[in-house]
Amino acid sequence: MRNESLYRKLAQLAVRRGVNVQPDQPLVVRADVRDHRFVEMVAEEAYKAGAKSVDVRWRDQKITKLDYLNQSEETLADIGEWLHEREQAVHDQKGCYLSVLSDRPGALKDVPANKIRAYQKAYHEKMGDLQAYTANNFGQWCVLGVASKEWAQVVFPELDEEEAFRKLEEVLFDVSGVSEDNDPVEWWKDHDAQLIRHAEKMTAFNFRELHFRNGLGTDLHVPLTENHIWVGGGCTTPAGVYFDPNIPTEEVFCMPHRDKTEGTVVSSRPLSYNGVLIENFTLVFKEGKVVEYHAEKNEEALGTLLGFDEGSSHLGEVALVPHESKISQSGVLFYNTLYDENASCHLALGRCYPENIEGGIEMSEEELLSKGGNTSLQHEDFMFGTADMDIDGITYDGNVIPVFRSGSFVID
Ligand code: ZN
Ligand code: ZN
């Protein structure tokens, strides 16, 4: 295996910092069969760290597509009770979850949208009560990516297969903080400290709202919930285990009030939704709801996303990412939200993160909703940050404080 030592470091990072597997804790890994060699390393590292068990849930992206194309909507929507029981058992044992991404973006574009929607809706309905386990950080979880030839061809279409793959490998290691001459676990400690500092400053300002403007045409007022908390870097479980859910992460994020956003936002990067790329789109908000939308490409998919459920046409997250982040500087469009969201300021349509409001983790869905939280079953990030993004924070007594100028923080 080429780059064996870098993959080994990434596996160690995933286990020790990403999910931070604890002695006698079960680990569930979700991965595509193409990444079996990396997953073996993860399993080795997890057992070294004292994992009780490593349960790998293998997928094959091509078979997933065949399933969608050949199964009826009814079959796709028939989610077995055993799936719920299996996940419940992991939660009962306080397990942790690692997802390894390497899929080809856009691979499901030939699948009728109604089929994907039927499956996802049924899946969320069946498994919805289990989402809190990871959404509220009751147990550790982590998502990271490894390069694949299929993915690399989409990212670097001008290069031949092998060159594209090597280039994607190189970029992914770099943005994940893994290099031949560093200790990625230590690198991540410093990186997180910087994010936490920005988050603490933003929380201390206690802004009533943020006002975003740029040359693309974004002019958006995003009021925040009362008693909001800005979050950046890693998370801590109720048992006190620190972990990094996203490798990489460059964002500090907060909870917009579900019913108060006003104005226009223009996307700055394509959004990959159900394997379809939605490009150059504009959303107009009134009283927190998208009342108008337009996309140059795949507008229908955008309509599906917005119509998913009651909350999916309202915001659930606002995140700030400086334009000088490693991912932004790479100039690469990954066609994958885990990376692309870290290149740019972003918003999420759908579910909020309860950790973004005081006492949120303990709140019922009804309480969260009454405080302005979003309880959609979906959470879709889209990018709208640019190098010329200006952001003002407006306090409760009307003071206007510059937060971003020309795409970067100015609160230091
Ligand atoms: Zn985010
Ligand atoms: Zn998000």
CSV table of C-alpha atoms and ligand atoms in Angstrom, one decimal:
chain,number,residue,atom,x,y,z
A,1,MET,CA,0.0,0.0,0.0
A,2,ARG,CA,1.4,3.4,-1.0
A,3,ASN,CA,1.5,6.0,1.7
A,4,GLU,CA,1.1,3.3,4.3
A,5,SER,CA,2.6,5.4,7.1
A,6,LEU,CA,0.3,8.3,6.4
A,7,TYR,CA,-2.8,6.0,6.4
A,8,ARG,CA,-1.5,4.5,9.6
A,9,LYS,CA,-1.4,8.0,11.1
A,10,LEU,CA,-4.8,8.8,9.8
A,11,ALA,CA,-6.1,5.5,11.4
A,12,GLN,CA,-4.5,6.5,14.7
A,13,LEU,CA,-6.0,10.0,14.5
A,14,ALA,CA,-9.4,8.5,13.8
A,15,VAL,CA,-9.2,6.2,16.7
A,16,ARG,CA,-7.5,8.3,19.3
A,17,ARG,CA,-8.8,11.8,18.5
A,18,GLY,CA,-11.7,11.3,16.1
A,19,VAL,CA,-13.9,8.8,18.1
A,20,ASN,CA,-11.4,8.5,20.9
A,21,VAL,CA,-12.3,4.9,21.6
A,22,GLN,CA,-12.3,4.1,25.3
A,23,PRO,CA,-11.2,0.8,26.9
A,24,ASP,CA,-13.9,-1.8,26.7
A,25,GLN,CA,-16.0,0.4,24.3
A,26,PRO,CA,-17.6,-1.1,21.1
A,27,LEU,CA,-16.8,0.7,17.9
A,28,VAL,CA,-19.0,0.6,14.8
A,29,VAL,CA,-17.3,1.5,11.5
A,30,ARG,CA,-19.3,2.4,8.4
A,31,ALA,CA,-17.2,2.1,5.2
A,32,ASP,CA,-17.2,1.1,1.5
A,33,VAL,CA,-15.6,-2.2,0.6
A,34,ARG,CA,-13.0,-0.2,-1.5
A,35,ASP,CA,-11.5,1.1,1.7
A,36,HIS,CA,-10.9,-2.3,3.4
A,37,ARG,CA,-7.2,-1.9,3.8
A,38,PHE,CA,-7.6,1.4,5.7
A,39,VAL,CA,-10.5,-0.1,7.8
A,40,GLU,CA,-8.2,-3.0,8.8
A,41,MET,CA,-5.7,-0.4,10.2
A,42,VAL,CA,-8.6,1.3,12.0
A,43,ALA,CA,-9.6,-2.0,13.6
A,44,GLU,CA,-6.0,-2.7,14.6
A,45,GLU,CA,-5.6,0.7,16.2
A,46,ALA,CA,-9.0,0.4,17.9
A,47,TYR,CA,-8.1,-2.9,19.5
A,48,LYS,CA,-4.8,-1.4,20.6
A,49,ALA,CA,-6.7,1.3,22.3
A,50,GLY,CA,-8.7,-1.3,24.1
A,51,ALA,CA,-11.9,-1.4,22.0
A,52,LYS,CA,-14.3,-4.1,23.2
A,53,SER,CA,-15.4,-4.9,19.6
A,54,VAL,CA,-15.1,-3.5,16.1
A,55,ASP,CA,-18.3,-4.0,14.0
A,56,VAL,CA,-17.7,-3.0,10.4
A,57,ARG,CA,-20.8,-2.2,8.4
A,58,TRP,CA,-19.6,-2.7,4.8
A,59,ARG,CA,-21.3,-1.0,1.9
A,60,ASP,CA,-20.6,-1.0,-1.8
A,61,GLN,CA,-21.6,2.2,-3.6
A,62,LYS,CA,-22.4,0.3,-6.9
A,63,ILE,CA,-24.7,-2.1,-5.2
A,64,THR,CA,-26.4,0.8,-3.4
A,65,LYS,CA,-27.2,2.2,-6.8
A,66,LEU,CA,-28.4,-1.1,-8.1
A,67,ASP,CA,-30.7,-1.4,-5.0
A,68,TYR,CA,-32.2,2.0,-5.8
A,69,LEU,CA,-32.7,1.3,-9.5
A,70,ASN,CA,-34.2,-2.1,-9.0
A,71,GLN,CA,-36.2,-2.1,-5.8
A,72,SER,CA,-39.7,-0.6,-5.7
A,73,GLU,CA,-40.5,2.4,-3.6
A,74,GLU,CA,-42.4,0.1,-1.2
A,75,THR,CA,-39.4,-2.2,-0.7
A,76,LEU,CA,-37.0,0.7,-0.2
A,77,ALA,CA,-39.3,2.2,2.4
A,78,ASP,CA,-39.7,-1.1,4.3
A,79,ILE,CA,-37.1,-0.6,7.0
A,80,GLY,CA,-36.8,-3.7,9.2
A,81,GLU,CA,-37.3,-3.6,12.9
A,82,TRP,CA,-34.0,-5.5,13.3
A,83,LEU,CA,-32.1,-2.4,12.1
A,84,HIS,CA,-33.6,-0.4,14.9
A,85,GLU,CA,-32.8,-3.1,17.4
A,86,ARG,CA,-29.2,-3.4,16.2
A,87,GLU,CA,-28.6,0.3,16.7
A,88,GLN,CA,-30.4,0.4,20.0
A,89,ALA,CA,-28.0,-2.4,21.2
A,90,VAL,CA,-25.0,-0.3,20.3
A,91,HIS,CA,-26.4,2.7,22.2
A,92,ASP,CA,-27.2,0.5,25.2
A,93,GLN,CA,-23.6,-0.6,25.3
A,94,LYS,CA,-22.4,3.0,24.9
A,95,GLY,CA,-20.6,2.4,21.6
A,96,CYS,CA,-19.0,4.9,19.2
A,97,TYR,CA,-19.3,5.4,15.5
A,98,LEU,CA,-16.7,6.0,12.8
A,99,SER,CA,-17.8,6.8,9.2
A,100,VAL,CA,-15.3,6.5,6.4
A,101,LEU,CA,-16.2,8.4,3.2
A,102,SER,CA,-14.8,7.9,-0.3
A,103,ASP,CA,-17.8,7.8,-2.5
A,104,ARG,CA,-18.0,9.1,-6.1
A,105,PRO,CA,-20.0,12.4,-5.9
A,106,GLY,CA,-23.0,12.4,-8.1
A,107,ALA,CA,-23.1,8.6,-8.5
A,108,LEU,CA,-26.8,8.4,-7.8
A,109,LYS,CA,-27.8,11.1,-10.3
A,110,ASP,CA,-29.7,8.5,-12.5
A,111,VAL,CA,-31.8,7.3,-9.5
A,112,PRO,CA,-35.3,8.9,-9.5
A,113,ALA,CA,-35.5,11.4,-6.7
A,114,ASN,CA,-38.8,9.9,-5.4
A,115,LYS,CA,-37.0,6.6,-4.6
A,116,ILE,CA,-34.3,8.2,-2.6
A,117,ARG,CA,-36.8,10.3,-0.8
A,118,ALA,CA,-39.0,7.3,-0.1
A,119,TYR,CA,-36.1,5.4,1.5
A,120,GLN,CA,-34.7,8.4,3.4
A,121,LYS,CA,-38.1,9.4,4.8
A,122,ALA,CA,-38.9,5.8,5.9
A,123,TYR,CA,-35.4,5.4,7.4
A,124,HIS,CA,-35.7,8.7,9.4
A,125,GLU,CA,-39.1,7.8,10.6
A,126,LYS,CA,-38.0,4.4,11.8
A,127,MET,CA,-34.7,5.4,13.3
A,128,GLY,CA,-35.5,9.0,14.2
A,129,ASP,CA,-35.6,8.4,18.0
A,130,LEU,CA,-32.0,7.1,17.8
A,131,GLN,CA,-30.6,10.2,16.2
A,132,ALA,CA,-30.2,12.0,19.5
A,133,TYR,CA,-27.4,9.6,20.5
A,134,THR,CA,-24.9,11.1,18.0
A,135,ALA,CA,-26.7,14.5,17.4
A,136,ASN,CA,-26.5,15.3,21.1
A,137,ASN,CA,-23.1,13.7,21.5
A,138,PHE,CA,-24.2,11.1,24.0
A,139,GLY,CA,-21.7,8.8,22.4
A,140,GLN,CA,-18.6,9.7,20.3
A,141,TRP,CA,-18.8,9.7,16.6
A,142,CYS,CA,-16.5,10.8,13.8
A,143,VAL,CA,-16.6,11.3,10.0
A,144,LEU,CA,-13.5,11.4,7.9
A,145,GLY,CA,-12.6,10.7,4.2
A,146,VAL,CA,-10.0,8.7,2.3
A,147,ALA,CA,-9.2,9.1,-1.4
A,148,SER,CA,-10.7,6.8,-4.0
A,149,LYS,CA,-10.2,6.7,-7.8
A,150,GLU,CA,-13.9,7.2,-8.4
A,151,TRP,CA,-14.0,10.4,-6.2
A,152,ALA,CA,-10.7,11.7,-7.6
A,153,GLN,CA,-11.9,11.6,-11.1
A,154,VAL,CA,-14.8,14.0,-10.2
A,155,VAL,CA,-12.5,16.4,-8.3
A,156,PHE,CA,-9.7,16.4,-10.9
A,157,PRO,CA,-11.3,15.6,-14.3
A,158,GLU,CA,-8.3,17.1,-16.1
A,159,LEU,CA,-5.8,14.5,-14.7
A,160,ASP,CA,-5.5,10.8,-15.6
A,161,GLU,CA,-6.9,8.3,-13.1
A,162,GLU,CA,-3.7,7.6,-11.2
A,163,GLU,CA,-2.5,11.2,-11.1
A,164,ALA,CA,-6.0,12.3,-9.9
A,165,PHE,CA,-6.0,9.7,-7.2
A,166,ARG,CA,-2.5,10.7,-5.9
A,167,LYS,CA,-3.5,14.4,-5.9
A,168,LEU,CA,-6.6,13.7,-3.9
A,169,GLU,CA,-4.7,11.6,-1.4
A,170,GLU,CA,-2.2,14.3,-0.9
A,171,VAL,CA,-4.8,17.0,-0.4
A,172,LEU,CA,-6.9,14.9,2.0
A,173,PHE,CA,-3.9,14.1,4.2
A,174,ASP,CA,-2.9,17.8,4.2
A,175,VAL,CA,-6.4,19.2,5.1
A,176,SER,CA,-6.8,16.5,7.8
A,177,GLY,CA,-3.6,17.6,9.5
A,178,VAL,CA,-1.6,14.4,8.7
A,179,SER,CA,1.9,14.7,7.4
A,180,GLU,CA,5.1,12.6,7.4
A,181,ASP,CA,6.8,14.8,9.9
A,182,ASN,CA,4.0,15.5,12.4
A,183,ASP,CA,2.0,13.9,15.2
A,184,PRO,CA,-1.5,14.5,13.9
A,185,VAL,CA,-3.0,14.0,17.4
A,186,GLU,CA,-0.8,16.9,18.7
A,187,TRP,CA,-1.5,19.0,15.6
A,188,TRP,CA,-5.3,18.6,16.3
A,189,LYS,CA,-4.9,19.8,19.9
A,190,ASP,CA,-3.5,23.1,18.7
A,191,HIS,CA,-6.0,23.4,15.9
A,192,ASP,CA,-9.0,22.8,18.2
A,193,ALA,CA,-7.6,25.3,20.7
A,194,GLN,CA,-7.8,28.1,18.1
A,195,LEU,CA,-11.4,27.2,17.1
A,196,ILE,CA,-12.5,27.1,20.7
A,197,ARG,CA,-11.0,30.5,21.3
A,198,HIS,CA,-13.1,32.0,18.4
A,199,ALA,CA,-16.2,30.2,19.6
A,200,GLU,CA,-15.8,31.5,23.2
A,201,LYS,CA,-15.4,35.1,21.9
A,202,MET,CA,-18.5,34.9,19.7
A,203,THR,CA,-20.5,33.5,22.6
A,204,ALA,CA,-19.3,36.3,24.9
A,205,PHE,CA,-20.6,39.0,22.4
A,206,ASN,CA,-24.1,37.4,22.7
A,207,PHE,CA,-25.2,38.9,19.3
A,208,ARG,CA,-28.9,39.3,18.6
A,209,GLU,CA,-28.2,38.7,14.9
A,210,LEU,CA,-25.6,38.4,12.2
A,211,HIS,CA,-25.7,40.4,8.9
A,212,PHE,CA,-24.0,38.8,5.9
A,213,ARG,CA,-23.1,40.7,2.7
A,214,ASN,CA,-21.0,39.9,-0.3
A,215,GLY,CA,-20.5,40.6,-4.0
A,216,LEU,CA,-22.4,37.5,-5.1
A,217,GLY,CA,-25.6,39.1,-3.9
A,218,THR,CA,-26.0,37.7,-0.4
A,219,ASP,CA,-27.7,40.2,1.9
A,220,LEU,CA,-29.0,38.1,4.8
A,221,HIS,CA,-30.0,38.8,8.4
A,222,VAL,CA,-29.8,35.8,10.7
A,223,PRO,CA,-31.1,36.4,14.2
A,224,LEU,CA,-29.8,33.8,16.7
A,225,THR,CA,-31.7,32.0,19.4
A,226,GLU,CA,-31.5,33.5,22.9
A,227,ASN,CA,-28.9,31.9,25.2
A,228,HIS,CA,-27.1,30.5,22.2
A,229,ILE,CA,-23.6,29.0,22.4
A,230,TRP,CA,-21.0,29.1,19.6
A,231,VAL,CA,-19.2,25.8,19.3
A,232,GLY,CA,-16.0,24.9,17.6
A,233,GLY,CA,-13.3,22.2,17.8
A,234,GLY,CA,-14.2,18.9,19.5
A,235,CYS,CA,-17.1,17.8,21.6
A,236,THR,CA,-17.4,16.1,25.0
A,237,THR,CA,-19.8,13.3,25.9
A,238,PRO,CA,-21.8,13.3,29.2
A,239,ALA,CA,-19.2,10.8,30.4
A,240,GLY,CA,-16.5,13.4,29.8
A,241,VAL,CA,-14.9,11.8,26.7
A,242,TYR,CA,-13.5,14.5,24.3
A,243,PHE,CA,-13.7,13.7,20.6
A,244,ASP,CA,-13.5,15.3,17.2
A,245,PRO,CA,-16.7,14.5,15.2
A,246,ASN,CA,-15.4,16.0,11.9
A,247,ILE,CA,-11.9,15.5,10.4
A,248,PRO,CA,-11.3,18.0,9.2
A,249,THR,CA,-13.1,20.9,10.9
A,250,GLU,CA,-12.5,24.6,10.4
A,251,GLU,CA,-15.9,26.0,11.6
A,252,VAL,CA,-17.4,27.7,14.6
A,253,PHE,CA,-21.2,27.3,14.5
A,254,CYS,CA,-24.3,28.5,16.2
A,255,MET,CA,-28.2,28.2,16.2
A,256,PRO,CA,-30.2,30.6,14.1
A,257,HIS,CA,-33.7,31.3,15.3
A,258,ARG,CA,-35.9,29.0,13.1
A,259,ASP,CA,-38.5,31.7,12.3
A,260,LYS,CA,-36.5,34.9,12.0
A,261,THR,CA,-34.1,34.9,9.1
A,262,GLU,CA,-34.7,37.5,6.4
A,263,GLY,CA,-33.2,38.3,3.1
A,264,THR,CA,-31.3,36.6,0.2
A,265,VAL,CA,-28.5,34.2,0.2
A,266,VAL,CA,-26.5,33.0,-2.8
A,267,SER,CA,-24.6,29.8,-2.8
A,268,SER,CA,-20.9,29.9,-3.4
A,269,ARG,CA,-20.2,26.2,-4.0
A,270,PRO,CA,-22.4,23.4,-5.4
A,271,LEU,CA,-24.4,21.3,-2.9
A,272,SER,CA,-24.3,17.5,-3.3
A,273,TYR,CA,-27.7,16.2,-2.2
A,274,ASN,CA,-28.6,12.6,-2.6
A,275,GLY,CA,-25.8,12.2,-5.1
A,276,VAL,CA,-27.1,15.2,-7.2
A,277,LEU,CA,-25.2,18.4,-7.6
A,278,ILE,CA,-27.3,21.6,-7.1
A,279,GLU,CA,-25.4,24.5,-8.5
A,280,ASN,CA,-25.6,28.3,-8.3
A,281,PHE,CA,-28.7,28.7,-6.3
A,282,THR,CA,-30.4,31.5,-4.5
A,283,LEU,CA,-32.8,31.3,-1.5
A,284,VAL,CA,-35.0,34.1,-0.3
A,285,PHE,CA,-36.1,33.9,3.4
A,286,LYS,CA,-39.1,35.5,5.0
A,287,GLU,CA,-39.8,35.0,8.7
A,288,GLY,CA,-37.3,32.2,8.7
A,289,LYS,CA,-38.8,30.2,5.8
A,290,VAL,CA,-37.5,29.9,2.2
A,291,VAL,CA,-40.3,31.5,0.2
A,292,GLU,CA,-38.4,31.6,-3.2
A,293,TYR,CA,-35.7,29.4,-4.6
A,294,HIS,CA,-33.9,29.2,-7.9
A,295,ALA,CA,-31.0,27.0,-9.1
A,296,GLU,CA,-29.1,27.0,-12.4
A,297,LYS,CA,-28.7,23.3,-12.1
A,298,ASN,CA,-30.9,20.6,-10.5
A,299,GLU,CA,-33.5,23.0,-9.2
A,300,GLU,CA,-35.8,20.0,-8.8
A,301,ALA,CA,-33.5,18.4,-6.3
A,302,LEU,CA,-33.4,21.7,-4.3
A,303,GLY,CA,-37.2,21.6,-4.2
A,304,THR,CA,-37.0,18.0,-2.9
A,305,LEU,CA,-34.6,19.1,-0.2
A,306,LEU,CA,-36.7,22.1,0.9
A,307,GLY,CA,-39.9,20.1,0.9
A,308,PHE,CA,-38.5,17.1,2.9
A,309,ASP,CA,-40.4,18.0,6.0
A,310,GLU,CA,-41.8,21.0,8.0
A,311,GLY,CA,-38.3,22.2,9.1
A,312,SER,CA,-36.3,21.6,6.0
A,313,SER,CA,-37.1,25.0,4.5
A,314,HIS,CA,-35.9,26.8,7.7
A,315,LEU,CA,-32.3,27.2,9.0
A,316,GLY,CA,-30.8,25.0,11.8
A,317,GLU,CA,-27.2,26.1,11.7
A,318,VAL,CA,-25.0,29.1,10.9
A,319,ALA,CA,-21.3,28.5,10.6
A,320,LEU,CA,-18.3,30.8,10.2
A,321,VAL,CA,-15.2,29.6,8.3
A,322,PRO,CA,-12.3,32.0,7.5
A,323,HIS,CA,-11.4,32.2,3.9
A,324,GLU,CA,-7.7,31.4,4.8
A,325,SER,CA,-8.6,27.9,6.1
A,326,LYS,CA,-6.5,25.0,4.7
A,327,ILE,CA,-9.4,23.7,2.7
A,328,SER,CA,-10.2,27.1,1.2
A,329,GLN,CA,-6.6,27.6,0.4
A,330,SER,CA,-6.3,24.3,-1.4
A,331,GLY,CA,-8.8,25.7,-3.9
A,332,VAL,CA,-10.2,22.2,-4.4
A,333,LEU,CA,-13.9,21.6,-4.8
A,334,PHE,CA,-14.4,18.2,-3.2
A,335,TYR,CA,-18.1,17.8,-4.0
A,336,ASN,CA,-18.4,16.5,-0.4
A,337,THR,CA,-19.9,18.5,2.4
A,338,LEU,CA,-17.5,17.3,5.1
A,339,TYR,CA,-14.7,19.1,3.2
A,340,ASP,CA,-16.5,21.8,1.3
A,341,GLU,CA,-18.3,23.1,4.3
A,342,ASN,CA,-14.9,23.8,5.9
A,343,ALA,CA,-13.9,26.0,2.9
A,344,SER,CA,-16.5,28.5,3.5
A,345,CYS,CA,-19.2,30.0,5.8
A,346,HIS,CA,-22.2,27.8,5.6
A,347,LEU,CA,-25.8,27.5,6.6
A,348,ALA,CA,-27.8,24.3,7.2
A,349,LEU,CA,-31.4,23.8,6.1
A,350,GLY,CA,-33.1,21.5,8.7
A,351,ARG,CA,-32.2,20.2,12.1
A,352,CYS,CA,-30.3,22.3,14.7
A,353,TYR,CA,-27.6,21.2,17.1
A,354,PRO,CA,-29.0,21.3,20.6
A,355,GLU,CA,-25.5,21.9,22.0
A,356,ASN,CA,-25.9,25.4,20.5
A,357,ILE,CA,-28.3,26.6,23.2
A,358,GLU,CA,-28.0,26.5,27.0
A,359,GLY,CA,-29.6,23.4,28.3
A,360,GLY,CA,-30.4,22.2,24.8
A,361,ILE,CA,-29.2,18.7,25.2
A,362,GLU,CA,-31.8,18.1,27.9
A,363,MET,CA,-34.7,19.7,26.0
A,364,SER,CA,-37.6,17.8,24.5
A,365,GLU,CA,-38.3,18.4,20.8
A,366,GLU,CA,-41.2,20.7,21.8
A,367,GLU,CA,-39.0,22.8,24.1
A,368,LEU,CA,-36.3,23.1,21.4
A,369,LEU,CA,-38.9,24.2,18.9
A,370,SER,CA,-40.4,26.8,21.3
A,371,LYS,CA,-36.9,28.3,21.8
A,372,GLY,CA,-36.5,28.7,18.0
A,373,GLY,CA,-34.7,25.4,17.4
A,374,ASN,CA,-35.3,23.4,14.2
A,375,THR,CA,-36.4,19.8,14.7
A,376,SER,CA,-36.4,18.6,11.1
A,377,LEU,CA,-35.2,15.1,10.4
A,378,GLN,CA,-32.8,16.4,7.8
A,379,HIS,CA,-29.7,18.6,8.0
A,380,GLU,CA,-28.2,19.8,4.8
A,381,ASP,CA,-25.3,22.3,4.8
A,382,PHE,CA,-24.7,24.6,1.9
A,383,MET,CA,-21.8,27.0,1.3
A,384,PHE,CA,-22.2,30.7,0.8
A,385,GLY,CA,-18.9,32.2,2.1
A,386,THR,CA,-16.6,34.1,-0.2
A,387,ALA,CA,-13.3,36.0,-0.1
A,388,ASP,CA,-15.2,39.2,0.1
A,389,MET,CA,-17.7,38.2,2.8
A,390,ASP,CA,-18.4,40.9,5.4
A,391,ILE,CA,-20.3,40.0,8.6
A,392,ASP,CA,-21.5,42.3,11.2
A,393,GLY,CA,-22.8,41.2,14.6
A,394,ILE,CA,-25.6,43.2,16.1
A,395,THR,CA,-26.0,43.2,19.8
A,396,TYR,CA,-29.3,43.5,21.8
A,397,ASP,CA,-28.7,47.2,22.3
A,398,GLY,CA,-28.1,47.8,18.6
A,399,ASN,CA,-24.3,48.0,18.5
A,400,VAL,CA,-22.9,46.9,15.2
A,401,ILE,CA,-19.6,45.0,15.6
A,402,PRO,CA,-17.5,43.8,12.6
A,403,VAL,CA,-17.0,40.1,12.9
A,404,PHE,CA,-15.7,39.3,9.4
A,405,ARG,CA,-14.1,41.6,6.8
A,406,SER,CA,-13.0,40.3,3.4
A,407,GLY,CA,-13.7,36.7,4.4
A,408,SER,CA,-11.8,36.6,7.7
A,409,PHE,CA,-12.4,37.1,11.4
A,410,VAL,CA,-11.6,40.6,12.7
A,411,ILE,CA,-12.6,39.9,16.4
A,412,ASP,CA,-9.1,38.9,17.5
B,1,ZN,ZN,-21.3,23.2,10.0
B,2,ZN,ZN,-24.1,21.4,9.3
